[in-house]
Short mmCIF file of C-alpha atoms and ligand atoms in Angstrom, two decimals:
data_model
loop_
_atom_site.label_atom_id
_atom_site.label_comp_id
_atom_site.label_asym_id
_atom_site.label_seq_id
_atom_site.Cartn_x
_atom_site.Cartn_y
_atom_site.Cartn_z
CA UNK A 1 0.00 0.00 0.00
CA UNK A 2 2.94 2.23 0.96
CA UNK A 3 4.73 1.12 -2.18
CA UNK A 4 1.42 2.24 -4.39
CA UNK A 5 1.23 5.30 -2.76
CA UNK A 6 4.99 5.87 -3.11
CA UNK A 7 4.96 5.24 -7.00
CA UNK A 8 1.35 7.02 -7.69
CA UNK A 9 3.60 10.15 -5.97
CA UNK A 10 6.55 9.55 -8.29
CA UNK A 11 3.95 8.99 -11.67
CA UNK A 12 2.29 12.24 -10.59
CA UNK A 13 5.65 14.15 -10.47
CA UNK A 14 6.80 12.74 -13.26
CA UNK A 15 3.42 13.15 -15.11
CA UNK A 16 3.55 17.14 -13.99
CA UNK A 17 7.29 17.66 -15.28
CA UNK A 18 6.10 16.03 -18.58
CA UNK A 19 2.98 18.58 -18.89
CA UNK A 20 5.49 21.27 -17.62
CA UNK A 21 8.02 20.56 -20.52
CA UNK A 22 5.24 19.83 -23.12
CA UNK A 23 3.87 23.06 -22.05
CA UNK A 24 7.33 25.56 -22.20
CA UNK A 25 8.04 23.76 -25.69
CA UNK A 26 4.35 24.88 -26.66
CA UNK A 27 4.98 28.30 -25.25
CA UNK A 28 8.45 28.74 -26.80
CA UNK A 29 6.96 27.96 -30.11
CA UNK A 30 4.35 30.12 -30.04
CA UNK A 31 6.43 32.87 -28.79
CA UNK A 32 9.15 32.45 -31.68
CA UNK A 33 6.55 32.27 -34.37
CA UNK A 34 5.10 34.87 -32.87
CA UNK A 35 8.02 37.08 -32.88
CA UNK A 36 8.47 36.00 -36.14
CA UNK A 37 5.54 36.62 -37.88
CA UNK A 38 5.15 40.36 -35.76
CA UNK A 39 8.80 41.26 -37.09
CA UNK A 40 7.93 39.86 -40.52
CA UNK A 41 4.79 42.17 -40.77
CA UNK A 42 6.67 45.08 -39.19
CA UNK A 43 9.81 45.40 -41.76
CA UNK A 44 6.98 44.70 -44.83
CA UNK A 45 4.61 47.66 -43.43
CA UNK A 46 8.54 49.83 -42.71
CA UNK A 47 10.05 48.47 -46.09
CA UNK A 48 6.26 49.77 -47.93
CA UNK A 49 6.86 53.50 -45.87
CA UNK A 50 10.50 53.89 -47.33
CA UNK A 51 9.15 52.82 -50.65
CA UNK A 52 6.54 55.37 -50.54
CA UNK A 53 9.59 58.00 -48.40
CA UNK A 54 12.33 57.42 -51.34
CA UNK A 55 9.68 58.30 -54.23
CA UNK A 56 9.39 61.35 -52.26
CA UNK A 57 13.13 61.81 -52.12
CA UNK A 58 13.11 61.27 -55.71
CA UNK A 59 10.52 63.70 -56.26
CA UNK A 60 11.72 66.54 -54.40
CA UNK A 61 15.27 66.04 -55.63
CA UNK A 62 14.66 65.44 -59.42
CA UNK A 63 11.17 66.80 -60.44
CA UNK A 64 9.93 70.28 -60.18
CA UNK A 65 8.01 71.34 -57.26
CA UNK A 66 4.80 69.21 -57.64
CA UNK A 67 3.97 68.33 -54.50
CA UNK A 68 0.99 69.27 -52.31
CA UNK A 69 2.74 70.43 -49.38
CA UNK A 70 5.30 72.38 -51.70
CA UNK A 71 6.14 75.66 -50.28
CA UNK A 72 4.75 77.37 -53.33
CA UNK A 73 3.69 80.88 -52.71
CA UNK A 74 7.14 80.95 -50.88
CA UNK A 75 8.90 80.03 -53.81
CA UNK A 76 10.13 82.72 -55.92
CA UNK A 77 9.81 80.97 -58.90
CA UNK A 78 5.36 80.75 -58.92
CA UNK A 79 4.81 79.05 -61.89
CA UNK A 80 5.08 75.92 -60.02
CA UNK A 81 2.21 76.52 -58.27
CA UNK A 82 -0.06 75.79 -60.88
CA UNK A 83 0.89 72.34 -61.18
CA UNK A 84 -1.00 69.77 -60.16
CA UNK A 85 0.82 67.36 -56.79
CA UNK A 86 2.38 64.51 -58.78
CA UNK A 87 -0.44 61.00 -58.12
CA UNK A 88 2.30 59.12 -56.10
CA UNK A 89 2.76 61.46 -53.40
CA UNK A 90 1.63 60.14 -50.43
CA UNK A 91 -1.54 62.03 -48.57
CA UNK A 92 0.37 62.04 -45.04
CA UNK A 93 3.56 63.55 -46.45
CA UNK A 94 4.84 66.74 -45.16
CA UNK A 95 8.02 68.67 -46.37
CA UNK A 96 9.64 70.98 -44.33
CA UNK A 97 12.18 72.99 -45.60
CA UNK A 98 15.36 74.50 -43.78
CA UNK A 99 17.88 76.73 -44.89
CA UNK A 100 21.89 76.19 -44.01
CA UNK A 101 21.36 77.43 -40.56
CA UNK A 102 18.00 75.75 -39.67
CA UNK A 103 15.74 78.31 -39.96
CA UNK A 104 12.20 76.75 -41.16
CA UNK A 105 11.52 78.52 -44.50
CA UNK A 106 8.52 77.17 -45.17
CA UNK A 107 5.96 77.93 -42.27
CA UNK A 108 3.17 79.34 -43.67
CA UNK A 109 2.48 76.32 -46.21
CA UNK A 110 2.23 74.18 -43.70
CA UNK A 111 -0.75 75.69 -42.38
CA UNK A 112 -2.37 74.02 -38.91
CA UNK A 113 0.39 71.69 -38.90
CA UNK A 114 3.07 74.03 -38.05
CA UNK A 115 1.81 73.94 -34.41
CA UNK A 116 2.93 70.55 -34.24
CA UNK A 117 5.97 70.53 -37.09
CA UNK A 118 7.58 73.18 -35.60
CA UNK A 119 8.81 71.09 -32.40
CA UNK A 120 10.92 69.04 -34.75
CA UNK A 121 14.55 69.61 -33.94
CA UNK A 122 16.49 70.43 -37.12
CA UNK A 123 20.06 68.63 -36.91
CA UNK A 124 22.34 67.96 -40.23
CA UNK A 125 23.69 64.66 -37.89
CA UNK A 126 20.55 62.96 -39.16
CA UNK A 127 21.17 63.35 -43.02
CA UNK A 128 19.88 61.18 -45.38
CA UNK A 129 18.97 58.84 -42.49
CA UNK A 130 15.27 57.13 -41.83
CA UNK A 131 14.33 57.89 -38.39
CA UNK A 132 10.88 57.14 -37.07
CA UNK A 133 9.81 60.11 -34.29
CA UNK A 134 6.74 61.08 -32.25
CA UNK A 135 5.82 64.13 -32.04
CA UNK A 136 3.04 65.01 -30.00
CA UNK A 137 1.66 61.73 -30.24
CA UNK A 138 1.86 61.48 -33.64
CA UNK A 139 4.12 59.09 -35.39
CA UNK A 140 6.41 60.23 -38.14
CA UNK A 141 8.80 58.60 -40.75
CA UNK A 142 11.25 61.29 -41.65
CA UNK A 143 14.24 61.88 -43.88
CA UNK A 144 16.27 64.94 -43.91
CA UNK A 145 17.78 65.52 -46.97
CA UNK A 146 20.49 67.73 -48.77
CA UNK A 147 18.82 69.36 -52.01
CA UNK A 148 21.19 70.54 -54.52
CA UNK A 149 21.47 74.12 -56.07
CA UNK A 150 20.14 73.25 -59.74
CA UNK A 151 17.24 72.20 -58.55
CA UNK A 152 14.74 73.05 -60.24
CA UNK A 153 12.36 74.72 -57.30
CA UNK A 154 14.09 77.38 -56.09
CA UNK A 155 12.37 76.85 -53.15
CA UNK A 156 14.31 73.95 -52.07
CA UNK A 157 17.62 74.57 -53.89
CA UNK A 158 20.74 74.58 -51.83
CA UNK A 159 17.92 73.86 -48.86
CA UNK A 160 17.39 71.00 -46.81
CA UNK A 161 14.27 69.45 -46.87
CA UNK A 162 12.85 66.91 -43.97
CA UNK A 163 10.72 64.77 -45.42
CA UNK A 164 8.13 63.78 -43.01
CA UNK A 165 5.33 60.79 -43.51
CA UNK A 166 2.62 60.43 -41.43
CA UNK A 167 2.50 56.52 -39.80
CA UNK A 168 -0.20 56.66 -37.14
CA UNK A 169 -2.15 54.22 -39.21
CA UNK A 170 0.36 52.11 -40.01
CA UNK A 171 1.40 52.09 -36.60
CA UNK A 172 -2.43 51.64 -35.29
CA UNK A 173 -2.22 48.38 -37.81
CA UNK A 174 0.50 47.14 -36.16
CA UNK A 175 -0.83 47.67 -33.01
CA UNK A 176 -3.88 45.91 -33.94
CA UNK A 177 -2.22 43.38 -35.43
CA UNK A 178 -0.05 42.43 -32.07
CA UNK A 179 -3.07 42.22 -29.91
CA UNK A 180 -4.72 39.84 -32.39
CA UNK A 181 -1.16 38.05 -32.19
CA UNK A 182 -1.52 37.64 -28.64
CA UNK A 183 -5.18 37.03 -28.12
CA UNK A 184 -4.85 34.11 -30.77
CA UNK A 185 -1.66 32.81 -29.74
CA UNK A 186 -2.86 33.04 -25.84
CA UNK A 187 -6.13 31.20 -27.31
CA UNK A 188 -4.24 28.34 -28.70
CA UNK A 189 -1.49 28.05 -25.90
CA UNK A 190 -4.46 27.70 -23.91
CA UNK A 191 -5.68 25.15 -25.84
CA UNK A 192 -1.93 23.68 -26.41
CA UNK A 193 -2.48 23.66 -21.91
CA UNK A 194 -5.24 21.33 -22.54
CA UNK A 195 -3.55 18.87 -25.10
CA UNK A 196 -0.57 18.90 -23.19
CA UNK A 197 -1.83 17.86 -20.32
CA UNK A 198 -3.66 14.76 -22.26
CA UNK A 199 -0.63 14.15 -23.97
CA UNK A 200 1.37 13.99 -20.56
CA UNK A 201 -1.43 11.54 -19.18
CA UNK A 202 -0.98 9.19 -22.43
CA UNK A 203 2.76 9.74 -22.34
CA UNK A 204 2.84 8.40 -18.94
CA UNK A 205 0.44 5.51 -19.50
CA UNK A 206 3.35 2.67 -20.97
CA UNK A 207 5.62 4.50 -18.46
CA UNK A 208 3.17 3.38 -15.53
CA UNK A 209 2.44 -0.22 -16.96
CA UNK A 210 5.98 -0.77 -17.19
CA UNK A 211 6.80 0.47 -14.05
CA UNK A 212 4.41 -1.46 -12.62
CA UNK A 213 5.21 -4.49 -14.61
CA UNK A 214 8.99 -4.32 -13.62
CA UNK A 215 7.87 -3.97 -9.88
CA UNK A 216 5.56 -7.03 -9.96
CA UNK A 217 8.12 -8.32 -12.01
CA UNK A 218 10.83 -7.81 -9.12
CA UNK A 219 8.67 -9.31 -6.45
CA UNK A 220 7.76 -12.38 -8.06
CA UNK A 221 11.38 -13.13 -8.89
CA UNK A 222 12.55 -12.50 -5.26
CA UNK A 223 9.59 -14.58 -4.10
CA UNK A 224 10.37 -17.25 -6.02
CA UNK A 225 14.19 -17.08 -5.16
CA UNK A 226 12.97 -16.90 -1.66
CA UNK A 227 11.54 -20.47 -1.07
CA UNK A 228 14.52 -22.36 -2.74
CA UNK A 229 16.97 -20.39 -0.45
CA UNK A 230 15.16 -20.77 2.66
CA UNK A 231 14.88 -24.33 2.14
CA UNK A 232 18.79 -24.52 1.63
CA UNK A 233 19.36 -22.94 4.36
CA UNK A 234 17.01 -24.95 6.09
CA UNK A 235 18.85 -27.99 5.19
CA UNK A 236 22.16 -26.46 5.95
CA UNK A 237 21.62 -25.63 9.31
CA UNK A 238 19.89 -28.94 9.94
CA UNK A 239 23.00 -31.11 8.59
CA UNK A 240 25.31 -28.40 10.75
CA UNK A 241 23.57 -29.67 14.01
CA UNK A 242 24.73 -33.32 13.30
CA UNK A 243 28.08 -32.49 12.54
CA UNK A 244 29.24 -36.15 13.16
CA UNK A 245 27.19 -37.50 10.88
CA UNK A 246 27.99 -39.31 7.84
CA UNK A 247 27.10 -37.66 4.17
CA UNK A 248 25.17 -40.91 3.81
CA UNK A 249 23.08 -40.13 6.47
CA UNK A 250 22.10 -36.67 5.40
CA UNK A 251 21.58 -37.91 1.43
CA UNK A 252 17.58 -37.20 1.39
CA UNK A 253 18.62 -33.32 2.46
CA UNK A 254 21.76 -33.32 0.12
CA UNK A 255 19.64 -34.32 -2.82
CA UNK A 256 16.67 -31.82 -1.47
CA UNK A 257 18.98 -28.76 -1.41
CA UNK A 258 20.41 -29.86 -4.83
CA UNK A 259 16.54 -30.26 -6.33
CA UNK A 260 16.65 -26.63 -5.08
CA UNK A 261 19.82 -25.65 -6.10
CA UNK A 262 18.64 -26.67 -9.74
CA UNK A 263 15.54 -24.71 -9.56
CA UNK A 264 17.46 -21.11 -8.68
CA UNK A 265 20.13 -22.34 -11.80
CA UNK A 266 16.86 -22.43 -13.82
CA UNK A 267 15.04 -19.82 -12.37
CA UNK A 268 18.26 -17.48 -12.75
CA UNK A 269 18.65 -18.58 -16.27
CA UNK A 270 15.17 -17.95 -17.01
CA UNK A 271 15.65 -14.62 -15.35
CA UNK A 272 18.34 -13.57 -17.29
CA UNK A 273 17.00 -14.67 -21.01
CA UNK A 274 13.47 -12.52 -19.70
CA UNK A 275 16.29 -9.35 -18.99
CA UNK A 276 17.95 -9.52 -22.35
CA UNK A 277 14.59 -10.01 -24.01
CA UNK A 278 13.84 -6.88 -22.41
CA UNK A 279 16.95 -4.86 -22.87
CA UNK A 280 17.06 -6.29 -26.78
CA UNK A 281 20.61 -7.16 -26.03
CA UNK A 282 19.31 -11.06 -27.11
CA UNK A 283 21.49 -11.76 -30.17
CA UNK A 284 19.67 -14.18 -32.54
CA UNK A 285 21.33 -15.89 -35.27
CA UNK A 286 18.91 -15.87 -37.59
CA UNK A 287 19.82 -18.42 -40.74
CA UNK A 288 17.35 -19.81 -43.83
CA UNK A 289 16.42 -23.00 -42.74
CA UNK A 290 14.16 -26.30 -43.49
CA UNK A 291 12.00 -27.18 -40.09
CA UNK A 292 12.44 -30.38 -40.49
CA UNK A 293 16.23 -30.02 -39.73
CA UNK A 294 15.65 -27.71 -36.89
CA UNK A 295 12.93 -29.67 -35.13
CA UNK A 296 14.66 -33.05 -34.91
CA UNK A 297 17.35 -31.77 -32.74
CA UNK A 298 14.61 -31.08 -30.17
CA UNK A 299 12.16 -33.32 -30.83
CA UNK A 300 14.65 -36.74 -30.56
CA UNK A 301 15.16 -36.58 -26.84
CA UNK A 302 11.25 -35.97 -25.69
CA UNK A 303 10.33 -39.56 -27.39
CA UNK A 304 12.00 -41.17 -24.95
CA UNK A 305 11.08 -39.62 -21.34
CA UNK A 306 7.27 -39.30 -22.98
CA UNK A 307 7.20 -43.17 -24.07
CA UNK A 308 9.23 -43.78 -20.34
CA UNK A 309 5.99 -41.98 -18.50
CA UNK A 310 3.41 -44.31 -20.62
CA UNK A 311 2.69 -41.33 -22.94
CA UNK A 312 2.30 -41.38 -26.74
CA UNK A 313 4.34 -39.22 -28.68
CA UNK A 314 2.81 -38.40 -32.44
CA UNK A 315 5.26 -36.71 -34.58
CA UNK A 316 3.96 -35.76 -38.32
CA UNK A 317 5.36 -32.92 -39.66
CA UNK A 318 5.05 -32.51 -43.68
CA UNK A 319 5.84 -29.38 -44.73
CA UNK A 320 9.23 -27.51 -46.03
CA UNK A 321 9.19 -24.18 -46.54
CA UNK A 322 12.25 -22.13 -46.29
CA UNK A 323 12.27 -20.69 -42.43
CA UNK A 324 14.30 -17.86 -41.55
CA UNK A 325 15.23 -18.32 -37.78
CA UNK A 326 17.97 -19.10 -34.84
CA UNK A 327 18.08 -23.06 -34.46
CA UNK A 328 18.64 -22.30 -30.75
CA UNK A 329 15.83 -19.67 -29.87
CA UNK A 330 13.54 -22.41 -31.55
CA UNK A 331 15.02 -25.39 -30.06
CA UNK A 332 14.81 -23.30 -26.39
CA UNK A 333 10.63 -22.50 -27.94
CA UNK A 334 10.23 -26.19 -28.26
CA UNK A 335 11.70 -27.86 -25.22
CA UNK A 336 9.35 -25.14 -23.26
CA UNK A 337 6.33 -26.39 -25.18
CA UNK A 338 7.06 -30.27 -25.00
CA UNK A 339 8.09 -30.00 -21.48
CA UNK A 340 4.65 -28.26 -20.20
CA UNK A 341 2.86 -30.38 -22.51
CA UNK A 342 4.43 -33.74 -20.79
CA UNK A 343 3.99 -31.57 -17.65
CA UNK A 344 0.05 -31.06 -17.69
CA UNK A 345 -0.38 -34.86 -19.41
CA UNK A 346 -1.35 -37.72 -16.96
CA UNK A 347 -0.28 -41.15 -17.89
CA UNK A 348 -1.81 -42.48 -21.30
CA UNK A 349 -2.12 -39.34 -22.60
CA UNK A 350 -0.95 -38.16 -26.02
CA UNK A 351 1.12 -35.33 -26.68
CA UNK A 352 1.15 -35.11 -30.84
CA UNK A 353 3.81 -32.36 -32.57
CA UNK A 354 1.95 -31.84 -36.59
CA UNK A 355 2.03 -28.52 -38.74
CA UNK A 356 -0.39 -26.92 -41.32
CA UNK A 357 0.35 -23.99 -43.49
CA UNK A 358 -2.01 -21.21 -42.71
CA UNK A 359 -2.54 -18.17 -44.51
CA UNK A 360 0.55 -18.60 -46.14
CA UNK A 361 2.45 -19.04 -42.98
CA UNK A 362 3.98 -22.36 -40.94
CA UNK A 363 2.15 -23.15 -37.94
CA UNK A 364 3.44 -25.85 -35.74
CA UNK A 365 1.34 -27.27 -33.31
CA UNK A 366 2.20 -29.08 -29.74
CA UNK A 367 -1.28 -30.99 -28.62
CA UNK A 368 -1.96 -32.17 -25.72
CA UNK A 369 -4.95 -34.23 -24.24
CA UNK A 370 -4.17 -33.00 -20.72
CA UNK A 371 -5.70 -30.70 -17.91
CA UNK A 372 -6.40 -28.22 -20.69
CA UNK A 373 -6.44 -24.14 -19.66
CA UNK A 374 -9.72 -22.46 -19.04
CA UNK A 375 -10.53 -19.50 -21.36
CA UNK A 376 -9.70 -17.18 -18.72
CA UNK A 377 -6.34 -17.92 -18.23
CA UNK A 378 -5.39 -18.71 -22.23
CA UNK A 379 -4.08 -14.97 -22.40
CA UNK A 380 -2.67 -15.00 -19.24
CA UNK A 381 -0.30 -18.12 -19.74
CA UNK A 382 1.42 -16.17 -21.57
CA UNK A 383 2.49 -13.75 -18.26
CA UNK A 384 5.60 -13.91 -15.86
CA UNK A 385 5.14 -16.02 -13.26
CA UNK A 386 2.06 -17.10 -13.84
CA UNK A 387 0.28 -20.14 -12.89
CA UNK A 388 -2.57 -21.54 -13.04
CA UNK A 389 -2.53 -23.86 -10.38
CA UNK A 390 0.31 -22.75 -7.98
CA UNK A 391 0.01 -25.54 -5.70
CA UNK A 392 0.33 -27.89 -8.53
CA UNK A 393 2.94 -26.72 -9.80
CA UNK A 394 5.18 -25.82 -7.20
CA UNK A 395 5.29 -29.88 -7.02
CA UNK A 396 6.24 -29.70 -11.33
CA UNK A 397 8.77 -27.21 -10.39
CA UNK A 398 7.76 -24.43 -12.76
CA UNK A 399 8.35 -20.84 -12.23
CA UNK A 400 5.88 -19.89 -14.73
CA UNK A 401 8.36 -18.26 -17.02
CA UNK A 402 8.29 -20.77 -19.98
CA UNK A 403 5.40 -19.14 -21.68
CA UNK A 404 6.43 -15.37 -21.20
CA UNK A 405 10.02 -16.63 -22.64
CA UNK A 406 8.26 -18.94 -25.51
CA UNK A 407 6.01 -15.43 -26.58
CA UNK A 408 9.41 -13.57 -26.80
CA UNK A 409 11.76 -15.99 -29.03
CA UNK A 410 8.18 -16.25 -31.11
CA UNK A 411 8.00 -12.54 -31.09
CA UNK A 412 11.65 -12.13 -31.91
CA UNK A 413 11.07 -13.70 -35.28
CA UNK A 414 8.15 -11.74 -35.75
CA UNK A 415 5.65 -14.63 -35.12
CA UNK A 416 2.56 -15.26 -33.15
CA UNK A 417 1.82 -17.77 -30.45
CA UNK A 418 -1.17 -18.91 -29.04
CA UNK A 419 -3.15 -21.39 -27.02
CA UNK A 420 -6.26 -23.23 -28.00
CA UNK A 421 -8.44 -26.06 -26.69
CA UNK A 422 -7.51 -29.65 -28.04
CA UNK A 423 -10.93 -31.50 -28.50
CA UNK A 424 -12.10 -33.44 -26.44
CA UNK A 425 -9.40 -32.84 -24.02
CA UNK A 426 -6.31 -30.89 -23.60
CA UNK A 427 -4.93 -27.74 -25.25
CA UNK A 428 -2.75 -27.20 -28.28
CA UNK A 429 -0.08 -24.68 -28.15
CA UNK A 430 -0.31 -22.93 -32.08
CA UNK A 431 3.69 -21.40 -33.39
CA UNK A 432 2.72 -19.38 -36.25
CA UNK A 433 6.06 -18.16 -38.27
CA UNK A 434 6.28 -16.15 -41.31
CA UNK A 435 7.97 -18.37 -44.41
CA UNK A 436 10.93 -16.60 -46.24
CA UNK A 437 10.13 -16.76 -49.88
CA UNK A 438 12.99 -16.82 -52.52
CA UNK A 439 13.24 -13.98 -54.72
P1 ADP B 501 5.54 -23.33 -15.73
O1 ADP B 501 6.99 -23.30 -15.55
O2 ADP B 501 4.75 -23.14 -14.49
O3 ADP B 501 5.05 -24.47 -16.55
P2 ADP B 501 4.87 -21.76 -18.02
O4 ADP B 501 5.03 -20.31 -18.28
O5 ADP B 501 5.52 -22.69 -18.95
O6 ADP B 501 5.28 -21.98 -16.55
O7 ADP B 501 3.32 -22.04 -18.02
C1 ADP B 501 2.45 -21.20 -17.33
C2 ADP B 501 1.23 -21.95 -16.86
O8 ADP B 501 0.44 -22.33 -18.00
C3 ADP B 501 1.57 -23.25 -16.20
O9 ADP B 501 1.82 -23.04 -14.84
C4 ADP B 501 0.33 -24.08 -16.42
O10 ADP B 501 -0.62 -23.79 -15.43
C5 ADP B 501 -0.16 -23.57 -17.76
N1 ADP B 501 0.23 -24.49 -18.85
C6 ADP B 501 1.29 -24.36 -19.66
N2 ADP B 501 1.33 -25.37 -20.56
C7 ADP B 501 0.26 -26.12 -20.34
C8 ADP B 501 -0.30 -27.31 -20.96
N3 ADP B 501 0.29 -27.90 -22.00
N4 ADP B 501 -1.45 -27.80 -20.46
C9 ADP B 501 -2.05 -27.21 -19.42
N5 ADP B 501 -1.61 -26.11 -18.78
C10 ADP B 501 -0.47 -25.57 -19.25
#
């Protein structure tokens, strides 16, 4: 109970760091796409000012005086004035002339605006560069440039001209634009919050089986280490009581503690095969083989102790299709099924080894016409350490590791195994294996 509660605390930390992580990496992305898409839309609204700023450059330095805020009446030269502003100039321009020493020449044609254009700061520092400036909260692109002497509006010759753009609704754009940035990015980090946290659940999900599954795992081993050792030691401390006594004497706890000793060598090696299984450090050599070559190897040694318990053993095997396997791995597959199957058998039975191609696949088959296994347990079989009658077979000395190692090596060679009921008694254990096919 302690444990549980130990490992629910751990799975719940570990389940919030998850949704913690899944949630910065959510928030990181939004904020960099963010930032990108903002800075994108920012240069191409700046880039379309200067485009509209240099035509006006262009047009005060090359062409006449045609522009709307041009000085005119100033000008000496008032022909210009008749002429129409040139199409391109932008509405929110104003140009503000200066002469060498910074006077403002051009006051009066800037009307109501002069109240607020005539807090701009005239410094030659800033010439010919693009400086965005607020004036009275109003938001300017300017450009102060040098006009030369020929030009051809006296107005401006030899002057320098500030040319100022109006971006308050450029800049109200952007403004808009960043909220909507935020409101939908907040929306869908919110929603990002929600699928994270999912995510971190599902995430965690194998995390918890297998944590679980290792910990059950761990028990059951040191359980079933437990009773062997204890009955060693049992027998140890007996035999060290009666130290005068002869090994003779003391044979029925000598062969006891060795029954047991052979049980942990099993149980260890069983152990071990399930770790490397797990940790995919099992090397298989697979080769192209005929099953009749690999399952004689096997097969030989099981007539005998199943004829020596008043068994039958059928063998009828008829097919050769080209396998691709390890001779071992399947040999290891077989000895587990023949061994349970001579296991769970009472006297007279028949244990019968036959394939069947299936779906264009081999299936071998191990039938038995013993104890059989209830539909309940048929999946489970396949567990560590399972049993399905403990008592029973504590006596048969399994661990109930076969299976869970026979599922693996089948696994391994991407196969299938399963159990079914042997009519009208017993259960057959079905190997399916893909065939290799020639090319
Ligand atoms: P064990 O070492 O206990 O035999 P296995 O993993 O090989 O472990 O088998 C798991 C359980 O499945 C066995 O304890 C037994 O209850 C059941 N079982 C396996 N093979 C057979 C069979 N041929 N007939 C009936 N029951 C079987």
């Amino acid at each position: 109970m302690k444990m549980k509660s130990k490992q629910s605390t751990i799975t719940r930390r570990q389940q919030f760091i998850l949704f913690l992580s899944i949630m910065a990496s959510f928030a990181i992305l939004f904020l960099t796409l963010g930032l990108i898409i903002f800075n994108s839309f920012q240069s191409s609204t700046y880039k379309s000012i200067d485009k509209e700023m240099k035509s006006e450059v262009a047009s005060v330095k090359k062409q006449p005086n045609m522009h709307h805020d041009d000085p005119g009446p100033q000008g000496p030269n008032p022909q210009y004035k008749k002429k129409e502003p040139t199409p391109k100039a932008p509405f929110q321009a104003s140009i503000l002339v200066f002469n060498q020493k910074g006077k403002l020449l051009n006051k009066s044609s800037l009307g109501n605006r002069y109240s607020i254009l005539k807090n701009i700061k005239f410094n030659k520092k800033n010439l010919n560069k693009k400086q965005t400036i607020v004036i009275k909260n109003m938001n300017f692109r300017s450009i102060l440039i040098k006009v030369s002497k020929n030009n051809n509006n006296p107005m401006y010759a030899g002057n320098y001209v500030l040319i100022m753009q109006n971006i308050d609704t450029q800049i109200q754009t952007m403004e808009n634009f960043e909220k909507i940035l935020a409101i939908t990015f907040f929306v869908f980090w919110v929603i990002a919050l929600v699928i994270s946290y999912f995510l971190a659940r599902i995430n965690m999900l194998p995390i918890v089986r297998s944590w679980k599954q290792q910990t059950e795992f761990v028990n059951d081993a040191a359980h079933e280490l437990r009773t062997p050792l204890t009955i060693i030691q049992g027998k140890l401390e007996y035999m060290l009581t009666k130290p005068n006594k002869k090994i003779i004497d003391e044979a029925e706890s000598i062969s006891v503690s060795l029954d047991e000793v052979n049980r942990l060598n099993s149980l260890t090696n069983n152990l071990l095969d399930l770790a490397r299984f797990d940790n995919a450090t099992t090397q298989l050599n697979f080769e192209s083989t005929d099953p009749k070559i690999f399952l004689k190897d096997p097969i030989i040694p099981f007539k005998d102790i199943i004829n020596s318990q008043n068994k039958v053993f059928q063998i009828s095997l008829n097919y050769h299709p080209t396998l691709y396997l390890d001779r071992d791995k399947i040999k290891q597959l077989l000895i587990i099924l023949l061994d349970n199957a001579t296991k769970y058998t009472p006297k007279n039975g028949t244990i019968r080894i036959y394939d069947q191609l299936v779906n264009g696949k081999y299936q071998l088959i191990i039938a038995d016409t013993g104890v059989g296994i209830k539909d309940s347990d048929k999946e489970k079989v396949f567990g560590r350490f399972y049993r399905v009658d403990k008592s029973r077979n504590q006596s048969s000395g399994g661990h109930g590791l076969g299976l869970a190692i026979a599922k693996q090596i089948v696994e391994n060679h991407h196969g299938n195994i399963s159990v079914r009921d042997n009519l009208p008694q017993g259960s057959e254990f079905v190997v399916e294996l893909p065939i290799k096919h020639n090319k």
